[in-house]
CSV table of C-alpha atoms in Angstrom, one decimal:
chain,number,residue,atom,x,y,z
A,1,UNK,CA,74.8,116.1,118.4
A,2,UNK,CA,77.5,114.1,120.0
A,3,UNK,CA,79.3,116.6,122.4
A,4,UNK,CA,82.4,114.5,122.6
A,5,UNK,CA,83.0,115.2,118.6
A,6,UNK,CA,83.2,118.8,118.9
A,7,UNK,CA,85.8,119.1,121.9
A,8,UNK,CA,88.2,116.3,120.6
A,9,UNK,CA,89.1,119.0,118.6
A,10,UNK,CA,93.1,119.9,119.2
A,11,UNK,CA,92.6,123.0,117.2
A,12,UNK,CA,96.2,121.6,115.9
A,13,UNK,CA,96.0,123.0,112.1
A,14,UNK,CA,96.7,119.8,111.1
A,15,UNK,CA,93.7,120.5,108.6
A,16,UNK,CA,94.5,123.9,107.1
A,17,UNK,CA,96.2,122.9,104.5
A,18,UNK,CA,94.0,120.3,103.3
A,19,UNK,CA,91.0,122.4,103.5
A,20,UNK,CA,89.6,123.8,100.1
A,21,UNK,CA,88.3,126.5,101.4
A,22,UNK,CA,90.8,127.6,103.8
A,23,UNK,CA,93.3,127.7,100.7
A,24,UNK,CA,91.2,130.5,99.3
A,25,UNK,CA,90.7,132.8,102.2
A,26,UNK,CA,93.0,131.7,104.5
A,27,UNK,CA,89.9,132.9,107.3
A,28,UNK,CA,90.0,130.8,110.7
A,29,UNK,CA,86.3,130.8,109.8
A,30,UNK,CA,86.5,128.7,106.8
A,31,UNK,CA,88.7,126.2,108.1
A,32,UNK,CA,87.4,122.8,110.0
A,33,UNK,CA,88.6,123.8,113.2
A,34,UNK,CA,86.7,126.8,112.7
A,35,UNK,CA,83.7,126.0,112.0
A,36,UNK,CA,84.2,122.9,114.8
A,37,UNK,CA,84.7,126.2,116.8
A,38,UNK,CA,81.6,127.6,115.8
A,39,UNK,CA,78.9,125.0,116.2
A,40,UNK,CA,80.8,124.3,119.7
A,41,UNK,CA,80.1,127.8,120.7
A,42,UNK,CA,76.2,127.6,119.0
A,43,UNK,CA,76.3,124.3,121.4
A,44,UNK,CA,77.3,125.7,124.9
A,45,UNK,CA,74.7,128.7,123.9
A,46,UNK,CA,77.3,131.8,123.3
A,47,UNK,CA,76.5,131.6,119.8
A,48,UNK,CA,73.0,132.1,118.2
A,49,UNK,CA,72.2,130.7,114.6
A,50,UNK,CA,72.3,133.7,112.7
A,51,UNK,CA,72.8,134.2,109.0
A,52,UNK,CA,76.3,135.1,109.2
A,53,UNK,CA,76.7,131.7,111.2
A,54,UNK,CA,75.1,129.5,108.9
A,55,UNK,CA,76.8,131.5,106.1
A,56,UNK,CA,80.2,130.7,107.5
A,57,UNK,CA,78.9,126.8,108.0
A,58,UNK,CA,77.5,126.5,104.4
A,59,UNK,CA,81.2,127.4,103.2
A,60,UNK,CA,82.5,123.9,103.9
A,61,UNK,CA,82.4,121.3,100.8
A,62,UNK,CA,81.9,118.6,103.5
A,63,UNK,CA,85.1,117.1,101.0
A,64,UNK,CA,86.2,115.3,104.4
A,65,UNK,CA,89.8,116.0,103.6
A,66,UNK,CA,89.9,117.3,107.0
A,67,UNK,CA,88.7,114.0,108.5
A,68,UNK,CA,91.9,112.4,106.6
A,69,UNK,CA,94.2,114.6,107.9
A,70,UNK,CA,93.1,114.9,111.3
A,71,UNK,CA,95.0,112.8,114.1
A,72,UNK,CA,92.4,112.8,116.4
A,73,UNK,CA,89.3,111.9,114.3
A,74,UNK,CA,87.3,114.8,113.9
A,75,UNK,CA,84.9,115.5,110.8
A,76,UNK,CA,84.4,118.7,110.7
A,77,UNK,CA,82.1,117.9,107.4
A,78,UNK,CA,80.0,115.7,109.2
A,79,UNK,CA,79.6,117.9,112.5
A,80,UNK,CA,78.3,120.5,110.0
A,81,UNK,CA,76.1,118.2,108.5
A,82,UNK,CA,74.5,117.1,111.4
A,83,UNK,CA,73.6,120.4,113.1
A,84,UNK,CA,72.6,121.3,109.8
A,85,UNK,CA,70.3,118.3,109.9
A,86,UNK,CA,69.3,119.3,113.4
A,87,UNK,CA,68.3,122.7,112.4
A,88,UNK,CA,65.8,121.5,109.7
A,89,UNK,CA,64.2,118.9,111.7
A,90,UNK,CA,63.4,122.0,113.7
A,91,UNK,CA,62.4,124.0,110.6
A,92,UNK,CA,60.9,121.2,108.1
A,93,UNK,CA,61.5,121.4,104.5
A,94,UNK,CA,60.3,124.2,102.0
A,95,UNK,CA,57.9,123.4,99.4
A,96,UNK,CA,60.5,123.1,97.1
A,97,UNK,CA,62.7,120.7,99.1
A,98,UNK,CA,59.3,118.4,99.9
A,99,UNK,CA,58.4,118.8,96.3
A,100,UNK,CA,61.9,117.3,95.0
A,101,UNK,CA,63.3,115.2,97.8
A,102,UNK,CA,60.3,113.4,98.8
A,103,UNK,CA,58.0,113.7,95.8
A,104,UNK,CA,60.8,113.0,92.9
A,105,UNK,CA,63.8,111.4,94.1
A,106,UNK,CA,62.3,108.2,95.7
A,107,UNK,CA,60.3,107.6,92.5
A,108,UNK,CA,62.8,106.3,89.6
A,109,UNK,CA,59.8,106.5,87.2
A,110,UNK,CA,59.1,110.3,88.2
A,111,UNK,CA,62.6,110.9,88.0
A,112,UNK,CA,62.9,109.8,84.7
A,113,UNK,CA,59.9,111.5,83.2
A,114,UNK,CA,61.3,115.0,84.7
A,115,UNK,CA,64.5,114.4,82.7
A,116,UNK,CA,62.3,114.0,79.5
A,117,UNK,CA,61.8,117.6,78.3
A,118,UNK,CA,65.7,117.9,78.8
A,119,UNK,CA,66.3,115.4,76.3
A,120,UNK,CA,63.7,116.9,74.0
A,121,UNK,CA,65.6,120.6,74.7
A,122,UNK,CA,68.7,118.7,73.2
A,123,UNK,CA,67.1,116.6,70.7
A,124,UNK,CA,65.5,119.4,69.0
A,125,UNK,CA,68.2,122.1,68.4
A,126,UNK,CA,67.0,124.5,70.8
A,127,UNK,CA,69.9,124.1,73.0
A,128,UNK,CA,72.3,124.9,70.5
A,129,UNK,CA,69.9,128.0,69.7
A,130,UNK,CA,69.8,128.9,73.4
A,131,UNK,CA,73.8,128.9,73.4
A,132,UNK,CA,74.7,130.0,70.2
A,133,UNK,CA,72.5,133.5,70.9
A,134,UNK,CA,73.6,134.1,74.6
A,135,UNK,CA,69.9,133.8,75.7
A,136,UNK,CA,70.4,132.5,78.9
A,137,UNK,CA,71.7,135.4,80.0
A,138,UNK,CA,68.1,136.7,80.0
A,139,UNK,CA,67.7,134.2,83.2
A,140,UNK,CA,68.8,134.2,86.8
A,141,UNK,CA,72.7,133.0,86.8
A,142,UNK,CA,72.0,130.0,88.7
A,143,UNK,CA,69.4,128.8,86.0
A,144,UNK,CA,72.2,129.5,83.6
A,145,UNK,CA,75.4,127.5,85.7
A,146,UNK,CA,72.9,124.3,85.9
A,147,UNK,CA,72.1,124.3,82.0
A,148,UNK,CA,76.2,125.1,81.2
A,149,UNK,CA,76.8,122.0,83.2
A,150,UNK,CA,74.2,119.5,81.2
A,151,UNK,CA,75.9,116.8,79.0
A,152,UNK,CA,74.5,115.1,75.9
A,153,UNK,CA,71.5,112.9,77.9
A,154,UNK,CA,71.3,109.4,76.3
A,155,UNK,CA,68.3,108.2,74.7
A,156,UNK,CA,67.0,106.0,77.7
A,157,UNK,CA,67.7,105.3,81.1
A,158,UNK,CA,69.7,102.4,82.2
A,159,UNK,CA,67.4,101.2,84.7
A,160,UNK,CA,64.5,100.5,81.5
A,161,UNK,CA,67.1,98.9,78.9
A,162,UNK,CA,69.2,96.9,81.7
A,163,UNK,CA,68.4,93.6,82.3
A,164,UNK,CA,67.2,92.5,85.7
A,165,UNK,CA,69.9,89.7,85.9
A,166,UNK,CA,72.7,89.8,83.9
A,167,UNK,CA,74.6,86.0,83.7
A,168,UNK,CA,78.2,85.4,84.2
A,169,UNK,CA,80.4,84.8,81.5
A,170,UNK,CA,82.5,82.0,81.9
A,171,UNK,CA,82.9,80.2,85.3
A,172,UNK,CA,80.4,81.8,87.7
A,173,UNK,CA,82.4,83.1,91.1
A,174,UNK,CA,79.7,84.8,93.1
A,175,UNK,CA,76.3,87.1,92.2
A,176,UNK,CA,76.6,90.5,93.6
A,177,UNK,CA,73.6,93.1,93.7
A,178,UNK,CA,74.4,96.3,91.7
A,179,UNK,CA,72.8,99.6,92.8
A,180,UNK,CA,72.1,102.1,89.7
A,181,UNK,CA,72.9,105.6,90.5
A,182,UNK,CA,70.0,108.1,90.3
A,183,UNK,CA,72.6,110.4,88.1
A,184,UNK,CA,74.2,107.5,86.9
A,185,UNK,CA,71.0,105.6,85.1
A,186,UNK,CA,70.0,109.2,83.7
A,187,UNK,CA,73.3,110.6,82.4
A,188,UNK,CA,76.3,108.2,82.6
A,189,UNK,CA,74.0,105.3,81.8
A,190,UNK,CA,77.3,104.7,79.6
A,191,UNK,CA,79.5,104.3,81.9
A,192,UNK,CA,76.9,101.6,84.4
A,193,UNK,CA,76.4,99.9,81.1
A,194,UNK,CA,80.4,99.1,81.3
A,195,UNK,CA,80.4,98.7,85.0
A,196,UNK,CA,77.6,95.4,84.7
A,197,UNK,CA,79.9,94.0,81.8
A,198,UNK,CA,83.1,94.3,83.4
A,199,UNK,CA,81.7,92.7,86.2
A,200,UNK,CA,80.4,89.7,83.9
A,201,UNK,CA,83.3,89.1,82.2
A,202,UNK,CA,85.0,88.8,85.5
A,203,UNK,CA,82.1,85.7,86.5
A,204,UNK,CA,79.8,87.8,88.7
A,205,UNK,CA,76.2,87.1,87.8
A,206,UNK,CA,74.8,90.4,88.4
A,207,UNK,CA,71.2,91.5,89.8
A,208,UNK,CA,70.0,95.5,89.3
A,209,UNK,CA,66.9,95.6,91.2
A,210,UNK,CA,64.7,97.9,89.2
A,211,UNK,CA,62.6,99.5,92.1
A,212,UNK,CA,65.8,100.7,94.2
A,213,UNK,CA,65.1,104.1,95.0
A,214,UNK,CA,67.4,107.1,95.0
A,215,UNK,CA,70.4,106.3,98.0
A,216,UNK,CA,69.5,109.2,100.0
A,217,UNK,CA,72.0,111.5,99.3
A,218,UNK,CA,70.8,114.3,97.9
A,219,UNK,CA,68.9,114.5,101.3
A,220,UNK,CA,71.9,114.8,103.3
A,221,UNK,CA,72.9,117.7,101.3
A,222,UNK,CA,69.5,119.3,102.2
A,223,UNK,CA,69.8,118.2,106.2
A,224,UNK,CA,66.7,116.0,105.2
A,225,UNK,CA,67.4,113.3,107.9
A,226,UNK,CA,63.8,111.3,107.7
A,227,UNK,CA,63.9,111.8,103.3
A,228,UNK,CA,67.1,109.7,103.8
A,229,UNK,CA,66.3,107.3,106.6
A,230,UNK,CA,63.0,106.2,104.5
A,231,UNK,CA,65.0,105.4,101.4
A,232,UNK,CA,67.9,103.7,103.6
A,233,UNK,CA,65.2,101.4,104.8
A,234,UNK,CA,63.5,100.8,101.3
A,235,UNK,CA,67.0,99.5,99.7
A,236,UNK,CA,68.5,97.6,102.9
A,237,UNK,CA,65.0,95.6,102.5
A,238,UNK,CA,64.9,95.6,99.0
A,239,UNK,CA,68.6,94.1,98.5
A,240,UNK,CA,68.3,91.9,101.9
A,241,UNK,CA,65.7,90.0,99.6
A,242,UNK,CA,68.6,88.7,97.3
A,243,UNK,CA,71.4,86.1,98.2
A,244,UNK,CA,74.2,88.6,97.4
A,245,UNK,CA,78.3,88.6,97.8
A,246,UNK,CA,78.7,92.0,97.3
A,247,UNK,CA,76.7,95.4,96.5
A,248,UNK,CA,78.5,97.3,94.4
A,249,UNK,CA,78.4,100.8,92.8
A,250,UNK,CA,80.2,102.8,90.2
A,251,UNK,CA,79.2,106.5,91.9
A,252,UNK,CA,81.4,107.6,94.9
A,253,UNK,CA,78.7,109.5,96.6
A,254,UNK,CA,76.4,106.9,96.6
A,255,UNK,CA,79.4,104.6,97.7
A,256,UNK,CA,79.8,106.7,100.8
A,257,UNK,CA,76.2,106.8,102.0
A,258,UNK,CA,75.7,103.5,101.7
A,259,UNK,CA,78.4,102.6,103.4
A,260,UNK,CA,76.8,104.9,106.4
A,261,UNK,CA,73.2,103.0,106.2
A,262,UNK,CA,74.6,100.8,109.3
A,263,UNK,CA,75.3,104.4,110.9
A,264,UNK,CA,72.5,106.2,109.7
A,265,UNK,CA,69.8,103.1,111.0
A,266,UNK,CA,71.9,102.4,114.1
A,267,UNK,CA,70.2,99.0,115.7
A,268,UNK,CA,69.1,98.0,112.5
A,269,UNK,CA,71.1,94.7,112.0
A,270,UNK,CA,70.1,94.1,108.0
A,271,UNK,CA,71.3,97.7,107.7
A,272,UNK,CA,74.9,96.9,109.0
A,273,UNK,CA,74.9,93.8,107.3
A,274,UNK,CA,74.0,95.6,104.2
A,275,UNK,CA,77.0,98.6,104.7
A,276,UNK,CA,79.3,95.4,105.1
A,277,UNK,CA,78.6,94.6,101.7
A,278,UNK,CA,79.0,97.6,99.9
A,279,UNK,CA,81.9,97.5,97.6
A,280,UNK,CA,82.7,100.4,95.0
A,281,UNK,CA,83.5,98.6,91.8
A,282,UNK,CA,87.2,99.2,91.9
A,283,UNK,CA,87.7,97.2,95.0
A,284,UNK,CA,85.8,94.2,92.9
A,285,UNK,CA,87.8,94.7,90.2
A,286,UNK,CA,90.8,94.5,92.1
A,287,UNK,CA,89.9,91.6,93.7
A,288,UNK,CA,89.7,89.7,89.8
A,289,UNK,CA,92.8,91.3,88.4
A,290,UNK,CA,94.6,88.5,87.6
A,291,UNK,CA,91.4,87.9,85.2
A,292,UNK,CA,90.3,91.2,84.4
A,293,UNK,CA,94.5,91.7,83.3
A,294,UNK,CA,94.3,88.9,80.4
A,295,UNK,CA,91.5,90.8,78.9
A,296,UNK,CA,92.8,93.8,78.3
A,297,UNK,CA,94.0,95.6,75.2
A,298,UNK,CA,96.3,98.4,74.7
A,299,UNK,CA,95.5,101.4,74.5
A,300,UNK,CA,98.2,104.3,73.8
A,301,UNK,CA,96.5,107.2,75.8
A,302,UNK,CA,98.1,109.9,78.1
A,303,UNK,CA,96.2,109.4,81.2
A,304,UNK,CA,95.3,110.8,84.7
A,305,UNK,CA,93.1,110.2,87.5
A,306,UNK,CA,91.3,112.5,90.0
A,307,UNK,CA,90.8,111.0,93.6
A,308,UNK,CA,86.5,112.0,93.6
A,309,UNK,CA,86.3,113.4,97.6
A,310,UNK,CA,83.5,110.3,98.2
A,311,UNK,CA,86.0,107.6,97.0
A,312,UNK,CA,89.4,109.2,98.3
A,313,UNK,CA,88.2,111.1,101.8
A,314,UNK,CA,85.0,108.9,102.7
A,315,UNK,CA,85.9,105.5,102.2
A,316,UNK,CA,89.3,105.9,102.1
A,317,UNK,CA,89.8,104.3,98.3
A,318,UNK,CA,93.2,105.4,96.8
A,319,UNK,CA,95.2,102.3,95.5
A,320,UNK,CA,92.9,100.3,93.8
A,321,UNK,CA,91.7,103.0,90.5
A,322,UNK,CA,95.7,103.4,90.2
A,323,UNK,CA,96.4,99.7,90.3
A,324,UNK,CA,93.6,98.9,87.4
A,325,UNK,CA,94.7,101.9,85.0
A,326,UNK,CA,98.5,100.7,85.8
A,327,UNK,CA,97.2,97.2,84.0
A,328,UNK,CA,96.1,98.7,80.9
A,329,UNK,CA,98.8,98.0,78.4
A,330,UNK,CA,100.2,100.9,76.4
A,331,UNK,CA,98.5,103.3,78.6
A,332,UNK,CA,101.1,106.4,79.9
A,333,UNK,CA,100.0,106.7,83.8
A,334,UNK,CA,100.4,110.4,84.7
A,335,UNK,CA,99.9,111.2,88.5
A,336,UNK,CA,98.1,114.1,89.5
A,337,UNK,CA,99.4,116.7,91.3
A,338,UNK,CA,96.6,117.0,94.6
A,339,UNK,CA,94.6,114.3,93.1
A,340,UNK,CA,92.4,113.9,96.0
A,341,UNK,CA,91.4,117.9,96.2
A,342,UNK,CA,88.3,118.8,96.2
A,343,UNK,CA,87.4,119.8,92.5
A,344,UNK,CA,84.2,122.2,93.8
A,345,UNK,CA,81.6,120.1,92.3
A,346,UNK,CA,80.1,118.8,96.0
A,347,UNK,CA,77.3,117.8,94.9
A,348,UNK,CA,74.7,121.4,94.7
A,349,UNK,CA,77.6,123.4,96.1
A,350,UNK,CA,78.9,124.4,92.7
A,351,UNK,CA,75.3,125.8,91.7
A,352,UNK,CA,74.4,127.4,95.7
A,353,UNK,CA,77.9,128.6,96.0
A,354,UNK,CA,79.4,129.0,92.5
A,355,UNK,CA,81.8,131.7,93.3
A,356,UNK,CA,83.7,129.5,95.9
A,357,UNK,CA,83.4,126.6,94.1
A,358,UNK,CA,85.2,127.9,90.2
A,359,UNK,CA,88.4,129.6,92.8
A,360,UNK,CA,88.3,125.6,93.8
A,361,UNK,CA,88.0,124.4,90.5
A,362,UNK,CA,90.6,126.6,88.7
A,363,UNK,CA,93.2,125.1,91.2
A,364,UNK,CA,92.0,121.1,89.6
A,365,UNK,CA,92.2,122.7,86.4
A,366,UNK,CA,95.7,124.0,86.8
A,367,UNK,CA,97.0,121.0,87.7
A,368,UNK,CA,95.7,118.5,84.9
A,369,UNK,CA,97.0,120.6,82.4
A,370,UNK,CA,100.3,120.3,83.6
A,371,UNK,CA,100.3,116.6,83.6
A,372,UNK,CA,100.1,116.9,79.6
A,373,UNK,CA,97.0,113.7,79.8
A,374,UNK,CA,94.8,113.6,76.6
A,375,UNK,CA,92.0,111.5,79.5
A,376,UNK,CA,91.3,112.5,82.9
A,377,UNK,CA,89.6,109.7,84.7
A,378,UNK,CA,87.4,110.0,87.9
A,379,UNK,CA,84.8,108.0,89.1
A,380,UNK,CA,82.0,110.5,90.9
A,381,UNK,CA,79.0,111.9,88.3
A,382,UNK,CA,79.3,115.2,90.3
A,383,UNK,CA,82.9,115.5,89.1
A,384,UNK,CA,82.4,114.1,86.0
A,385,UNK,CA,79.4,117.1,85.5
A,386,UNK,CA,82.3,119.6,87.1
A,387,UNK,CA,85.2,118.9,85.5
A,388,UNK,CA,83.4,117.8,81.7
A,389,UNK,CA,82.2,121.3,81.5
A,390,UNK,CA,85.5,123.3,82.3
A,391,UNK,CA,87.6,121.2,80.3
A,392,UNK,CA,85.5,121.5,77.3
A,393,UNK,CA,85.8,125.2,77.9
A,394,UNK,CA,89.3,125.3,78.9
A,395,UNK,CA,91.1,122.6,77.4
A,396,UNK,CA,88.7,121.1,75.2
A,397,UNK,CA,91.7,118.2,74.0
A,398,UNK,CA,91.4,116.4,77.0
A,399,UNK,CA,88.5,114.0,77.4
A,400,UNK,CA,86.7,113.3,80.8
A,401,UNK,CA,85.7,109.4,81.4
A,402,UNK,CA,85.0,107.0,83.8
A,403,UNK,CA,87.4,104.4,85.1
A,404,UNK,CA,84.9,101.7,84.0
A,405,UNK,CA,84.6,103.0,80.3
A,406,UNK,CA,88.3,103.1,80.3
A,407,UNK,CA,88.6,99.4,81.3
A,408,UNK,CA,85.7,98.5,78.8
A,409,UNK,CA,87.5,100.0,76.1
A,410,UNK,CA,90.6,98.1,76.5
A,411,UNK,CA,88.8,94.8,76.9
A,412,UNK,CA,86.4,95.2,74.0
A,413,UNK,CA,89.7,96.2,72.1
């Protein structure tokens, strides 16, 4: 770990208030600075890695709202990360972690076939069974919080019914590369479906390569450094292959560690040259307003947007959601009050820390109600999961979407 990070620390405060955690407990130890503190002190060897150490560590969200409120550029989310990557190089995985991050994830047809007997739970009535008696309070809790937080699965991936190449309508402007979520293909497949035909109507001829692999993720979040290195490598060479403009994605977390592939493979030009390209599809749509604006229909909805912490905090996207839902005609903008908090979602953290994460959540909760919206927009699957579930539960009149199924709706009319 890069010494340097850790004592450019001002230990200012600068981050307290921004920090989810911190909010809740208002303990030094759940604060950036704090746990910057910390994993200084487990560096210069007056601190050993106990559980009550990585207890405090495995508080953070790694939200990164620290990192845009600090003046001197620390991340305390991604100091965390690292020496939590550090640790299990020293460690190695469990079997359950090899079994899912190495033996799954990179295999989009294994992937798939695991999601199968979910869709037959659904399909058959059991689910509403299960719910409707209580049983799953026979099971551990954490069992229980994952199945509360499944949606209705669609019928079949996106990544089987998309096309390969989908043409431009219109004038062609460009062919950009478009990388398919591992949570988006198998439960928002929706919501990708709108993101290739926004982008066709708008002259992009778009490629989804069909053996792009998972975009590693889900092995930062387990510290599994050489799990996400192998599948960086895999999709800078797979999408090198193709002449592209852009690569663009409709998930914020997998906008964010792409964007990091050039970091991640440091002296790996096609990697940089890859991050370069990688575009979250509001920027794109942005760039073809003028277009994209005499498409659109009115639509006479109520509507707010949630800054997802990947879009907002890692790569720094605020304007450009605001500046498409602002040309929807008809449609009643509502800003959120601290749009760009964490919502507690964070990717497992809401399942490995569920306490934590519903005190973060309620405070999300609070604050769309008050803005009276019938739709809350975001544009992360991990929020969408969050935030679909307690609103169905708390306020079950306001409906959770995408931005891109938003857009599609107005310009199908």
């Amino acid at each position: 770990m890069d010494y340097e990070k850790l004592i450019n620390c001002m230990r200012c405060g600068m981050c307290l208030p921004h920090c989810p955690t911190y909010k809740e407990t208002f303990l030094e130890t759940a604060s950036p600075r704090g746990r910057v503190a910390l994993v200084r002190k487990f560096q210069e060897g007056e601190l050993e890695a106990s559980e009550r150490f990585l207890d405090y560590l495995s508080l953070c969200l790694d939200c990164q709202a620290c990192a845009s409120a600090c003046p001197c550029g620390v991340n305390a989310g991604e100091l965390v990360a690292e020496f939590k990557c550090e640790k299990k190089d020293r460690d190695g995985l469990t079997f359950m972690e090899e079994l899912v991050l190495h033996r799954l994830l990179p295999h989009p047809d294994r992937l798939e076939t695991a999601v199968s007997p979910l869709k037959l739970y659904q399909r058959s009535g059991l689910q509403r069974v299960v719910r409707k008696l209580g049983l799953l309070k026979m099971f551990p809790p954490r069992l229980s919080r994952m199945e509360g937080l499944l949606p209705e699965l669609p019928a079949s991936p996106l990544r089987r019914t998309l096309q390969e190449v989908t043409p431009a309508q219109g004038e062609e402007r460009g062919t950009v590369g478009f990388f398919l979520g591992c949570v988006m293909s198998l439960v928002f497949s929706e919501a990708s479906f709108a993101t290739v035909q926004l982008l066709s109507a708008l002259g992009y001829r778009v490629i989804t390569p069909k053996a792009q692999k998972c975009c590693g993720a889900p092995n930062m979040l387990a510290s599994d450094r050489a799990g996400m290195e192998e599948m960086a490598r895999f999709n800078v060479e797979l999408f090198s292959s193709y002449d592209l403009d852009f690569i663009v994605t409709d998930c914020g977390g997998c906008g964010a560690e792409l964007k990091k592939y050039g970091h991640h493979l440091e002296g790996d030009g096609h990697a940089a040259i890859f991050s370069a390209k990688v575009r979250d599809i509001s920027q794109v749509l942005v760039e073809g307003a003028a277009l994209l604006g005499e498409k659109l229909h009115p639509l006479p909805y109520r509507v707010t947007y949630h800054d997802p912490c990947h879009i907002a905090h890692c790569q720094g996207i605020r304007n450009e959601p605001r500046q498409l839902l602002r040309m929807v005609p008809g449609l009643d903008y509502r800003e959120l009050a601290d749009a760009d908090a964490c919502c507690g979602s964070a990717g497992t953290y809401n399942i490995e820390r569920p306490e934590m994460a519903d005190r973060v959540l309620r405070r999300k909760l609070d604050t769309i109600r008050n803005t009276g919206a019938e739709y809350l927009v975001t544009s992360n699957p991990g929020c969408l999961l969050q935030l679909k579930q307690a609103l169905a539960r708390t306020e079950p009149q306001v409906r959770v979407i995408h931005l891109t199924e938003l857009l599609q709706t107005s310009m199908t009319g």
